[in-house]
Coordinates of C-alpha atoms in Angstrom, one line a residue:
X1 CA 2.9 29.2 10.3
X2 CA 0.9 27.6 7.7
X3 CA -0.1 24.4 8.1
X4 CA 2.3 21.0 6.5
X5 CA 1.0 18.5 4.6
X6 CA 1.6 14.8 5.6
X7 CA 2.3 11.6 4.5
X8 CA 1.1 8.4 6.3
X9 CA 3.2 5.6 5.0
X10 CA 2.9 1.8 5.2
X11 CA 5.9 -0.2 5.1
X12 CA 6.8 -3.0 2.5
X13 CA 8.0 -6.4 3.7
X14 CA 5.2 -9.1 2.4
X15 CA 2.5 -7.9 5.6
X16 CA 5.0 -10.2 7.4
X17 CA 8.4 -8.7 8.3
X18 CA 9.4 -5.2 8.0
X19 CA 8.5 -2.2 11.0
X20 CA 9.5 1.5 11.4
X21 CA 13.3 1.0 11.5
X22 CA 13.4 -1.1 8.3
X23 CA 11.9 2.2 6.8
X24 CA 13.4 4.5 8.7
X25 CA 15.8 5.8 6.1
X26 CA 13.3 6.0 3.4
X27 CA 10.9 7.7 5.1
X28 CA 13.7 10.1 6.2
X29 CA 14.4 10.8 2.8
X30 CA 10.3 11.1 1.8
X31 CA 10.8 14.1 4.6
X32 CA 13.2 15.8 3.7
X33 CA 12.0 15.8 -0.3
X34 CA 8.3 16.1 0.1
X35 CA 9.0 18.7 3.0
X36 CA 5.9 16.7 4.6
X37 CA 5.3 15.3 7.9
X38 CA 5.9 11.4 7.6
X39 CA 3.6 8.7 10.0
X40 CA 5.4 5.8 9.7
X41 CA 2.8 3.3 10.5
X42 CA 3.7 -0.1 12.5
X43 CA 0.4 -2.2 11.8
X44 CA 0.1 -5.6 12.9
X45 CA 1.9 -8.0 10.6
X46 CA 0.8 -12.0 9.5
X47 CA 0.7 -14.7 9.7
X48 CA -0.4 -14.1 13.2
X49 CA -3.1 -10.9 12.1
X50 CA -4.4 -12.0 8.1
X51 CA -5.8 -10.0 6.2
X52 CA -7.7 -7.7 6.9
X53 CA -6.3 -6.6 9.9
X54 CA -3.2 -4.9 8.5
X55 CA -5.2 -3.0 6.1
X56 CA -7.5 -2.0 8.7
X57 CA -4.9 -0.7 11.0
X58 CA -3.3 1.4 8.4
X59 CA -6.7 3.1 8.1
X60 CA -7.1 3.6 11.7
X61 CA -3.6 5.6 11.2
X62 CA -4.9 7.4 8.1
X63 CA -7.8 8.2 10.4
X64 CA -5.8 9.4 13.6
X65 CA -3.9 12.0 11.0
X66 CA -6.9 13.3 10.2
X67 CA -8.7 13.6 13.5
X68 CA -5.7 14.9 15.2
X69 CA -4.6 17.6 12.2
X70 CA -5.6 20.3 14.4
X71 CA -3.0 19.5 17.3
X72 CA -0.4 18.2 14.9
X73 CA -0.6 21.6 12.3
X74 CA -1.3 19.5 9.6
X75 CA -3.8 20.4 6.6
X76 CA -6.6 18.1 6.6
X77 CA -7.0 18.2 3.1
X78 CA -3.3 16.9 2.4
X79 CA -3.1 14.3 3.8
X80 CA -1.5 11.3 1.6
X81 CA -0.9 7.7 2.0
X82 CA 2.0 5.8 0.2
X83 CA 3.9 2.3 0.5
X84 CA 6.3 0.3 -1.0
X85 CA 5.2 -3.3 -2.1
X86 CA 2.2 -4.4 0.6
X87 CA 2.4 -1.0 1.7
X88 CA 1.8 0.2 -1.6
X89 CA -1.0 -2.8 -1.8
X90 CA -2.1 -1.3 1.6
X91 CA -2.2 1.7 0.8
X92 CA -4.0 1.0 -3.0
X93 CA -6.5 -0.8 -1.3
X94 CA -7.4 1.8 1.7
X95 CA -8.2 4.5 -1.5
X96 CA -10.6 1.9 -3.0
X97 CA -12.1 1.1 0.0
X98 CA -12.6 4.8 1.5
X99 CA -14.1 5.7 -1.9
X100 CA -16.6 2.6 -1.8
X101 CA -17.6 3.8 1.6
X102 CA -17.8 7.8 0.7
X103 CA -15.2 8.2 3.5
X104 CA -12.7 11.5 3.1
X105 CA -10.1 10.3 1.1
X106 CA -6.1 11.1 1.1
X107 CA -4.9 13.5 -1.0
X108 CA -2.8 11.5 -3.1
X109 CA -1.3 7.7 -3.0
X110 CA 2.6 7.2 -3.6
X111 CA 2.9 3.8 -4.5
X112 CA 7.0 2.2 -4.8
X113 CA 6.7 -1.0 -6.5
X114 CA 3.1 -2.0 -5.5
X115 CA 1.5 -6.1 -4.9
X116 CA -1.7 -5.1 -7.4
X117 CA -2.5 -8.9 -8.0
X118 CA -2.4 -11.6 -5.6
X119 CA -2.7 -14.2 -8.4
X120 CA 1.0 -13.9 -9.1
X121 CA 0.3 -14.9 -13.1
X122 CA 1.8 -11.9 -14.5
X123 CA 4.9 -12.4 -17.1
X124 CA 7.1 -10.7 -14.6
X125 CA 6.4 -13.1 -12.1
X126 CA 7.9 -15.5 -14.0
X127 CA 10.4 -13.7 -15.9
X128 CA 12.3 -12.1 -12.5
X129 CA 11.4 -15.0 -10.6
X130 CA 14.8 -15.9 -9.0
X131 CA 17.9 -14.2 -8.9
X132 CA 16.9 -10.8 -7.6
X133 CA 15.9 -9.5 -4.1
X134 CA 12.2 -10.5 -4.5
X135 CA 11.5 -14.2 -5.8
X136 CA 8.1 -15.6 -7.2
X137 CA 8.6 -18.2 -3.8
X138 CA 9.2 -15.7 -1.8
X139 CA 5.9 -13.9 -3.2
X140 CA 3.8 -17.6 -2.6
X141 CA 4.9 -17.5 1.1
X142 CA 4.0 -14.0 2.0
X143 CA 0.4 -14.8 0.3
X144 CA 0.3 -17.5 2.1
X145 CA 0.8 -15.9 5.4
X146 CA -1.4 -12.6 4.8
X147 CA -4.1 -14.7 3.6
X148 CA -7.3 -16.4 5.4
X149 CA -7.9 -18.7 2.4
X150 CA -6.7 -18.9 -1.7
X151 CA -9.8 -17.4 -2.4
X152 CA -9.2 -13.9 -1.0
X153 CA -6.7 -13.3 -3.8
X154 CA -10.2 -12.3 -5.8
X155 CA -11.1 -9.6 -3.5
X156 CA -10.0 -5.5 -4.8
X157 CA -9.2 -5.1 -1.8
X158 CA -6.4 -7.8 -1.9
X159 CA -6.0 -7.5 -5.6
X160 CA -6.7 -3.6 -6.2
X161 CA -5.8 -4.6 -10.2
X162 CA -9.2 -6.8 -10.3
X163 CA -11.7 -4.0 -8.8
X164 CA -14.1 -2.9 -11.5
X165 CA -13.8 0.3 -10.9
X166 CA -10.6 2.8 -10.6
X167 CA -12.9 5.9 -11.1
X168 CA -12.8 8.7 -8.4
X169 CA -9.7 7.6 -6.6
X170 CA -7.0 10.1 -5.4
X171 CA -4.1 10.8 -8.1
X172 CA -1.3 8.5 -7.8
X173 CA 2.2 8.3 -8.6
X174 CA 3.7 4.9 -9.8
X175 CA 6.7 3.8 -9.1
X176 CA 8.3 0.0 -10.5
X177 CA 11.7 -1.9 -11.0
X178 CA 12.4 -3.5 -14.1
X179 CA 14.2 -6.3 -12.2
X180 CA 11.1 -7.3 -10.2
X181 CA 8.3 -9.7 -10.0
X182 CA 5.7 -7.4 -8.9
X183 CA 6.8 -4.8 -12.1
X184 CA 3.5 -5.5 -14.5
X185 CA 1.1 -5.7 -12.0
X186 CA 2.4 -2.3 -10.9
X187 CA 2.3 -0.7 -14.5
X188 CA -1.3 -2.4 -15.1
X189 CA -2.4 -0.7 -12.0
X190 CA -0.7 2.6 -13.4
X191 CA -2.3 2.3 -16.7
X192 CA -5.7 1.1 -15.2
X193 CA -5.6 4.5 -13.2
X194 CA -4.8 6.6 -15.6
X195 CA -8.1 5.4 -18.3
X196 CA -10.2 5.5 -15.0
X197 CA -9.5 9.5 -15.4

């Protein structure tokens, strides 16, 4: 049989709470659609591993996929990542930093409501800050906890909105709420993308 594409997904929940099982019905659903093989990835979360660790693990998944394609009948060459809030920041920041470091990259990034900018300034921020399932406090706490220090909120690959460069990066499909805090930062990072080529 011809070989399945996959998916390696990163789950949302702040880098702090979240696993496999909070996912589980999502990424059952990516299955089914996609008609992909889903690796559900459970990385280390904060405050007890800070950045970079999370991200780091995820790419040790992204990596496994890849090395073990062979064994699992999965194409090599389609081979995505995708996430929903830090996993969509996760996985974001794993295409930037692959491409930086001329590693293969996936094959495309699916990113559902995606942390693009840790400075939390955006109008959304403000705008949905209370009232809805994600709250501007809520978003100050789980920096907090992912972070080593305030300053890390400059870095791309914390902040994939403030790298330079969006150039060369796999194709990537948005997604954002309209009732959310993250929303702009997600669309900035979908614009950004798309005059990057």
């Amino acid at each position: 049989p011809d070989k399945c594409a996959a998916l390696v997904y990163f789950h949302g929940g702040g880098w702090v709470i979240g696993d496999i099982e909070t996912h589980h019905q999502l990424t059952g659903l990516l299955c089914e659609k996609l008609e992909s093989r889903i690796f559900s990835v459970d990385y280390r979360l904060s405050p007890e591993f800070k950045f970079p660790t999370p991200l780091e693990d995820c790419e040790r998944a992204f990596e496994w996929v890849i090395d073990n394609s062979e064994s699992l009948n999965i194409d090599k060459n389609k081979v995505s990542v995708g996430g929903d809030s830090a996993g969509g920041n996760i996985s974001a920041a794993l295409c930037i930093k692959r491409r930086d470091e001329k590693k293969i990259l996936p094959k495309m990034q699916l990113l559902f409501y995606p942390v693009t900018d840790l400075q939390l300034k955006k109008d959304s921020i403000e705008e949905c800050a209370e009232g809805f399932f994600l709250t501007k406090d809520g978003m100050v706490w789980f920096r907090k906890h992912y972070l080593n220090k305030l300053e890390e909120m400059l870095n791309p690959l914390v902040s994939p909105l403030l790298s330079e460069d969006l150039s060369a990066l796999p194709p990537a499909i948005v997604s954002t709420a309209g009732f959310d805090p993250l929303r702009d930062e997600g669309d900035e990072y979908a614009e950004k993308l798309l005059s990057s080529g």
